GROMACS .gro file of C-alpha atoms in nm:
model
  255
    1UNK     CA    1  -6.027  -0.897  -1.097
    2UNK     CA    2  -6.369  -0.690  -1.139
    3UNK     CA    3  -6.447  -0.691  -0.810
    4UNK     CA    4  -6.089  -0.513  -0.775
    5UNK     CA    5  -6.185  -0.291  -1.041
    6UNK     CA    6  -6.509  -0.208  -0.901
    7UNK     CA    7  -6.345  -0.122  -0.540
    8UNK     CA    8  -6.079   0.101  -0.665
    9UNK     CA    9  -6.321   0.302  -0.847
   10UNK     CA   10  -6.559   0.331  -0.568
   11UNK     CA   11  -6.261   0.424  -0.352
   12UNK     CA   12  -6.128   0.713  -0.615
   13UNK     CA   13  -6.490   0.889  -0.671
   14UNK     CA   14  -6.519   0.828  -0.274
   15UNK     CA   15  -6.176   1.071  -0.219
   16UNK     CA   16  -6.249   1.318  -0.518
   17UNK     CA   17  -6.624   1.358  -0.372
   18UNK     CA   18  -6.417   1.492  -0.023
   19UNK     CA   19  -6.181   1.641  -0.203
   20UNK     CA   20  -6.445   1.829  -0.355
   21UNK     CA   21  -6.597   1.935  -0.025
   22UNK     CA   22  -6.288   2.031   0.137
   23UNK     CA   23  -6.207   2.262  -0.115
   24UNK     CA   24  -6.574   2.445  -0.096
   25UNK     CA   25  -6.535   2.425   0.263
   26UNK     CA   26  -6.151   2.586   0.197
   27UNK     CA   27  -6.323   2.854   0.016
   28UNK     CA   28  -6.556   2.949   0.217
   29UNK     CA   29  -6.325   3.003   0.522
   30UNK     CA   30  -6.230   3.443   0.485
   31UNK     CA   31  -5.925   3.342   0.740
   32UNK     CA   32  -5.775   3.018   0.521
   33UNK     CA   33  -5.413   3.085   0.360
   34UNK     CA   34  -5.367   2.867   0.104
   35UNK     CA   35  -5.095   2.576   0.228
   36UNK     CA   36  -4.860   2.661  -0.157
   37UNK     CA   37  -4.668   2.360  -0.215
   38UNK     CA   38  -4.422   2.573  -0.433
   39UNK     CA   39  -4.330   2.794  -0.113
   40UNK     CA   40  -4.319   2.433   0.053
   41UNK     CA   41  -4.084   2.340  -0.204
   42UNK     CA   42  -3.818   2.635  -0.220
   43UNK     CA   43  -3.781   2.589   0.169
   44UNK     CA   44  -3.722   2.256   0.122
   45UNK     CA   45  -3.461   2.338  -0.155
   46UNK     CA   46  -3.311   2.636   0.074
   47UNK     CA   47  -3.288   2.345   0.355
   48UNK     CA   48  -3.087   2.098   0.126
   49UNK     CA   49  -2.858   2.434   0.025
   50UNK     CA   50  -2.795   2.484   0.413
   51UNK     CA   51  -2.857   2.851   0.341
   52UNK     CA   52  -2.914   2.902   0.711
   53UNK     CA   53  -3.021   3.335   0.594
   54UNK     CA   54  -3.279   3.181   0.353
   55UNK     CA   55  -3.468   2.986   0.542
   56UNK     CA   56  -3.505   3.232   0.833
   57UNK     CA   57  -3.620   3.466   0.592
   58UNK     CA   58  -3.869   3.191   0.432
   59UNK     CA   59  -3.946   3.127   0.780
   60UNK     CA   60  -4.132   3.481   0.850
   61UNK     CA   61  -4.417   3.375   0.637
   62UNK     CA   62  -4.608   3.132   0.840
   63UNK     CA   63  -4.763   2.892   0.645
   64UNK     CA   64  -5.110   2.741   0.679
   65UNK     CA   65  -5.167   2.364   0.654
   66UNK     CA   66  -5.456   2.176   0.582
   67UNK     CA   67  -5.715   2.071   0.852
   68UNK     CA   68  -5.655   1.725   0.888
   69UNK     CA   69  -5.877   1.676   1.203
   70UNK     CA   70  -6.158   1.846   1.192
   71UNK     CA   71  -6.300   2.046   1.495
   72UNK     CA   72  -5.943   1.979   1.715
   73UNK     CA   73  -5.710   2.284   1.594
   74UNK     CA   74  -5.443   2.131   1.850
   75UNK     CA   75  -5.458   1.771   1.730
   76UNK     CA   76  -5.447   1.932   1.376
   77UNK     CA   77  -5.115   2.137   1.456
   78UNK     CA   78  -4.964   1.829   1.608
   79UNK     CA   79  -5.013   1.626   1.333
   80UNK     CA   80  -4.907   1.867   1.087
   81UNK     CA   81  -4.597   1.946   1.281
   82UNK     CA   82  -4.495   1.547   1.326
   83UNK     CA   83  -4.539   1.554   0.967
   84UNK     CA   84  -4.353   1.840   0.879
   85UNK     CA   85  -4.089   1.738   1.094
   86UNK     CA   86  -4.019   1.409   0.921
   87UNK     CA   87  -4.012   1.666   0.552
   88UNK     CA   88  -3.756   1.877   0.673
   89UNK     CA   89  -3.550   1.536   0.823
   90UNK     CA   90  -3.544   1.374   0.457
   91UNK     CA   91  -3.433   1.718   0.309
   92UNK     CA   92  -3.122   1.685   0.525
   93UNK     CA   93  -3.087   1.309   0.414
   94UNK     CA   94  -3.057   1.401   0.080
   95UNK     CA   95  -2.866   1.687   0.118
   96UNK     CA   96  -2.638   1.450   0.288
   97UNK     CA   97  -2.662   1.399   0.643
   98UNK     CA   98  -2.655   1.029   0.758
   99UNK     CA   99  -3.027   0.870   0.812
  100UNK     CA  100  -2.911   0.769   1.146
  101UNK     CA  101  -2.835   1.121   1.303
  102UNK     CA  102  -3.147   1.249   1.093
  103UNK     CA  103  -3.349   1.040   1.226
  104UNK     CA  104  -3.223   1.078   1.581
  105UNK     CA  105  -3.265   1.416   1.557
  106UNK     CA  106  -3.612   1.406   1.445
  107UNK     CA  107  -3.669   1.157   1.752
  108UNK     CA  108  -3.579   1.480   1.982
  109UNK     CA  109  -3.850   1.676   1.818
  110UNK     CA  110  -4.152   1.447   1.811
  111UNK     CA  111  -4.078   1.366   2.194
  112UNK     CA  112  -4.127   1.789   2.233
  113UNK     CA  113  -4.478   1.743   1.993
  114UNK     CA  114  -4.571   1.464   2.228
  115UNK     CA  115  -4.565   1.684   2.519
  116UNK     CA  116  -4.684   2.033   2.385
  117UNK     CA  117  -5.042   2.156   2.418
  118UNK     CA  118  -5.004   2.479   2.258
  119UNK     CA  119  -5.064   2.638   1.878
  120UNK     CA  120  -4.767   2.839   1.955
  121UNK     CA  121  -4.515   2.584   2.096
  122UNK     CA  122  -4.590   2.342   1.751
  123UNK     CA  123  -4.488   2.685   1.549
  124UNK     CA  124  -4.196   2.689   1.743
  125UNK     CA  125  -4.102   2.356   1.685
  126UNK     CA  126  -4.163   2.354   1.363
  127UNK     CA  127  -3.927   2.654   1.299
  128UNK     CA  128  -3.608   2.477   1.554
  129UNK     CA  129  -3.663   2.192   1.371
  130UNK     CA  130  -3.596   2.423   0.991
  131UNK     CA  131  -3.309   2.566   1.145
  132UNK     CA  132  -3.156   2.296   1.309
  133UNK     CA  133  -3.167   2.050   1.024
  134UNK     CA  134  -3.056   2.350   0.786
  135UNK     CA  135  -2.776   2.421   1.027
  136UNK     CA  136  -2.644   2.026   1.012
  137UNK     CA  137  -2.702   2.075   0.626
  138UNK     CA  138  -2.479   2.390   0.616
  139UNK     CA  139  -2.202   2.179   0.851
  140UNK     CA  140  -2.168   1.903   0.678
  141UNK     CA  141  -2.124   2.050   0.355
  142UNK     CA  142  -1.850   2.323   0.549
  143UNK     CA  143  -1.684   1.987   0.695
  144UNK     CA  144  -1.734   1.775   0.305
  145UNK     CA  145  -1.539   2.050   0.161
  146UNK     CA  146  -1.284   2.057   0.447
  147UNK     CA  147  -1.245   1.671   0.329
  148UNK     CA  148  -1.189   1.744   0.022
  149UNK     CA  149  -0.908   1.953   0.082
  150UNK     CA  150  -0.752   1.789   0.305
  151UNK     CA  151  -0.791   1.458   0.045
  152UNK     CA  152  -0.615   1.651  -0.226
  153UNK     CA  153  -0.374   1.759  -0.029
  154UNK     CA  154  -0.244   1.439   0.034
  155UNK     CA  155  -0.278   1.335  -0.339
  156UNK     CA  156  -0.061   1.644  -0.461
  157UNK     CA  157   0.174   1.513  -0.126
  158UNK     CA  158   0.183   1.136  -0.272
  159UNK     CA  159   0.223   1.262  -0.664
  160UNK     CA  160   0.542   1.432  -0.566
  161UNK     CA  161   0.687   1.297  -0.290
  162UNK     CA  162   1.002   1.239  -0.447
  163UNK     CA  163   1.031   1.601  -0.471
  164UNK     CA  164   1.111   1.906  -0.223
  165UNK     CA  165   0.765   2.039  -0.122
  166UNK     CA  166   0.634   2.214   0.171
  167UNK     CA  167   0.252   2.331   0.277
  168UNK     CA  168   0.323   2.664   0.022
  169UNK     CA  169   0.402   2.415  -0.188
  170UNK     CA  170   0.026   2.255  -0.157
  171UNK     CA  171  -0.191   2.549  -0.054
  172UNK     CA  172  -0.028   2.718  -0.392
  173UNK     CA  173  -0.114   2.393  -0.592
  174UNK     CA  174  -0.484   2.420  -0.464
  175UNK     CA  175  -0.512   2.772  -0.471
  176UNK     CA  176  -0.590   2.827  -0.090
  177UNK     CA  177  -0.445   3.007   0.186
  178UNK     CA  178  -0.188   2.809   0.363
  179UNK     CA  179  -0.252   2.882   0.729
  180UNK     CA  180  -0.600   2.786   0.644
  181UNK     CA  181  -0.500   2.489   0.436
  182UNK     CA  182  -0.267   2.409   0.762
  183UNK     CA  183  -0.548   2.429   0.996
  184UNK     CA  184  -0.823   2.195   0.834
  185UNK     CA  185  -0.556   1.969   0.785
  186UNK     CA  186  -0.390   1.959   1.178
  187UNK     CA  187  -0.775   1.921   1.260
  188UNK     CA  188  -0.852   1.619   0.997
  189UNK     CA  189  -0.539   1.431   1.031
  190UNK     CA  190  -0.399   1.530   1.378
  191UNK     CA  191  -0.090   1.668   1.264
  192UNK     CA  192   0.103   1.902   1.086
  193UNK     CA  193   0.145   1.936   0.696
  194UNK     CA  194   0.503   1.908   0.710
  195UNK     CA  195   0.467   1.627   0.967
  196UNK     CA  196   0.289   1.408   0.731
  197UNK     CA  197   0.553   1.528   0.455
  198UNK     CA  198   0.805   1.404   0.672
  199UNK     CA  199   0.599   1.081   0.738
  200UNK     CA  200   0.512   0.995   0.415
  201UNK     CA  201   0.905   1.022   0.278
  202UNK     CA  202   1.007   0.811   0.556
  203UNK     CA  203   0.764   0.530   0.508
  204UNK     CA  204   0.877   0.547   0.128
  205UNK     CA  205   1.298   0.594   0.242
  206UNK     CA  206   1.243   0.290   0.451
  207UNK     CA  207   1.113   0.092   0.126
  208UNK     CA  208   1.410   0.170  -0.044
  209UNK     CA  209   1.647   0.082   0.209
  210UNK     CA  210   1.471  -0.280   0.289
  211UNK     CA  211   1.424  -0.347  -0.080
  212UNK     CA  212   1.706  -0.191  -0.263
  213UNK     CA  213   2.110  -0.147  -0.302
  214UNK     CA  214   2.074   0.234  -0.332
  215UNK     CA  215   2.373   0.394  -0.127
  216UNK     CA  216   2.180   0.611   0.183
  217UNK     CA  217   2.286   0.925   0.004
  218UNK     CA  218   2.100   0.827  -0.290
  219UNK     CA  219   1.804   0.754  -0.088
  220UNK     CA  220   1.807   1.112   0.071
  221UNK     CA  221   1.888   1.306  -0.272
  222UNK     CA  222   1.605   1.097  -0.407
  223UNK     CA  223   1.345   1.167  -0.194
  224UNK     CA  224   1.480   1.566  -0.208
  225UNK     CA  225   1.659   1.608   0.127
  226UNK     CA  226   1.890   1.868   0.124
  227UNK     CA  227   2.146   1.700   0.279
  228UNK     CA  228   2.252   1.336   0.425
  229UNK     CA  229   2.238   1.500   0.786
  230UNK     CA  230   1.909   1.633   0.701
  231UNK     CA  231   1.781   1.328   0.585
  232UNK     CA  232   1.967   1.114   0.880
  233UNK     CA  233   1.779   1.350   1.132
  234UNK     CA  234   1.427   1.292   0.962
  235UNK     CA  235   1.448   0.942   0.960
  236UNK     CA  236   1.575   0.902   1.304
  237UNK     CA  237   1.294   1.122   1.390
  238UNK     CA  238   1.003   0.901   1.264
  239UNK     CA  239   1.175   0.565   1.341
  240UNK     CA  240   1.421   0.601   1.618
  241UNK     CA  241   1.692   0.449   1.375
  242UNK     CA  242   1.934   0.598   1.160
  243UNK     CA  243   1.910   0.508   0.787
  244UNK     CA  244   2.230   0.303   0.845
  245UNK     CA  245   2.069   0.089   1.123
  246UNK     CA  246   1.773   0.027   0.991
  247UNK     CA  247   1.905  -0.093   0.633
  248UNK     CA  248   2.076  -0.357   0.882
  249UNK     CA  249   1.818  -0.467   1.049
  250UNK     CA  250   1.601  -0.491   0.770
  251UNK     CA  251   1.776  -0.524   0.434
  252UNK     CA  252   1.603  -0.808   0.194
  253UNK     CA  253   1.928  -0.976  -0.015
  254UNK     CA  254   1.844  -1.048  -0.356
  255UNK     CA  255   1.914  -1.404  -0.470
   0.00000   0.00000   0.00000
């Protein structure tokens, strides 16, 4: 346990005595811009925000890293740019994005770092790989709140189903335009608003029919059809039955 002791002290004055130097040497160097991790830090932040305008803007200030391998400026920047690479991939993690595409994206980049030989093309990289993660950042969270949407759409649909209700009806409900409302939707789900009404009334019609004596005009005032014709039409629509038929076919007798 001393000898542990003893080690780890050793090995903490051994790193504060080069810390010490490096920061002399840091001094002394007219040309050095200090690496701020606060500046670090808010692009990192404007990242995780997907504010694509931000971090172009942070982007104009280059920043100066640390010289990791001394006397090899080019071994330096390609360190410093794998590294920086694998920041900017956990700031899109967190903000979100699945490790696996993260990480595959990342892959891209340090297959470019393996094969440049150039200050300027590791600056580059570094500032596709800013953009392009903040860009999947600012995606995802466009595509999240699509979801969302489109999710409570289909709550307010199943809360009053029983009821007549259209996509005004919903985009009112959620405060959003409804040709917008109708678009996110068509692309999440593949169909129309009023399709998946229709849908989602049928599937509960044909409940009713296979599990209850309610006469077919009850079934089609209930669910807020306007008439038995309209409701007959719907329902053959969706199942390629009438209401009639399909109460025959399927009807459960209750004992």
């Amino acid at each position: 346990m001393k000898d542990n002791e003893i080690t780890i002290t050793e090995t903490l004055a051994e790193i504060e005595k080069h810390r010490t130097e490096y920061a002399i040497q840091r001094e002394e160097e007219e040309e050095y811009v200090n690496h701020s991790y606060r500046d670090e830090q808010m692009l990192m932040q404007a990242i995780k925000d997907g504010n694509v305008n931000l971090v172009e803007r942070l982007l104009q200030t280059p920043m100066a890293f640390p010289q990791a391998v001394e006397g090899s400026p080019r071994k330096n920047e390609e360190y410093m740019t794998a590294i920086w690479v694998g920041l900017v991939a956990r700031a899109a993690i967190e903000a979100g994005i699945a490790s696996r595409e993260s990480f595959l994206v990342s892959d891209i980049f340090l297959k470019q770092i393996a094969g440049a030989m150039d200050a300027r093309v590791y600056q580059a990289i570094r500032r596709r790989a800013a953009l392009t993660y903040t860009g999947l950042v600012a995606e995802y969270r466009k595509t999240g709140k699509k979801r969302m949407y489109v999710g409570e759409c289909k709550n307010y649909i199943a809360v009053n189903i029983f009821k007549r209700i259209s996509s005004r009806d919903v985009a009112a409900e959620l405060n959003l335009n409804v040709i917008y409302l109708e678009r996110i939707f068509k692309e999440e789900e593949k169909i129309t608003i009023g399709q998946y009404i229709q849908r989602e009334k049928i599937k509960r019609a044909k409940n009713i029919l296979k599990y209850s004596d309610r006469s077919l005009t009850e079934v089609g005032d209930y669910l807020g059809y306007s008439s038995q014709s309209h409701f007959g039409t719907a329902f053959k629509k969706e199942t390629g039955m009438t209401p009639r038929q399909y109460r025959d076919a399927y009807h459960v007798t209750k004992y």
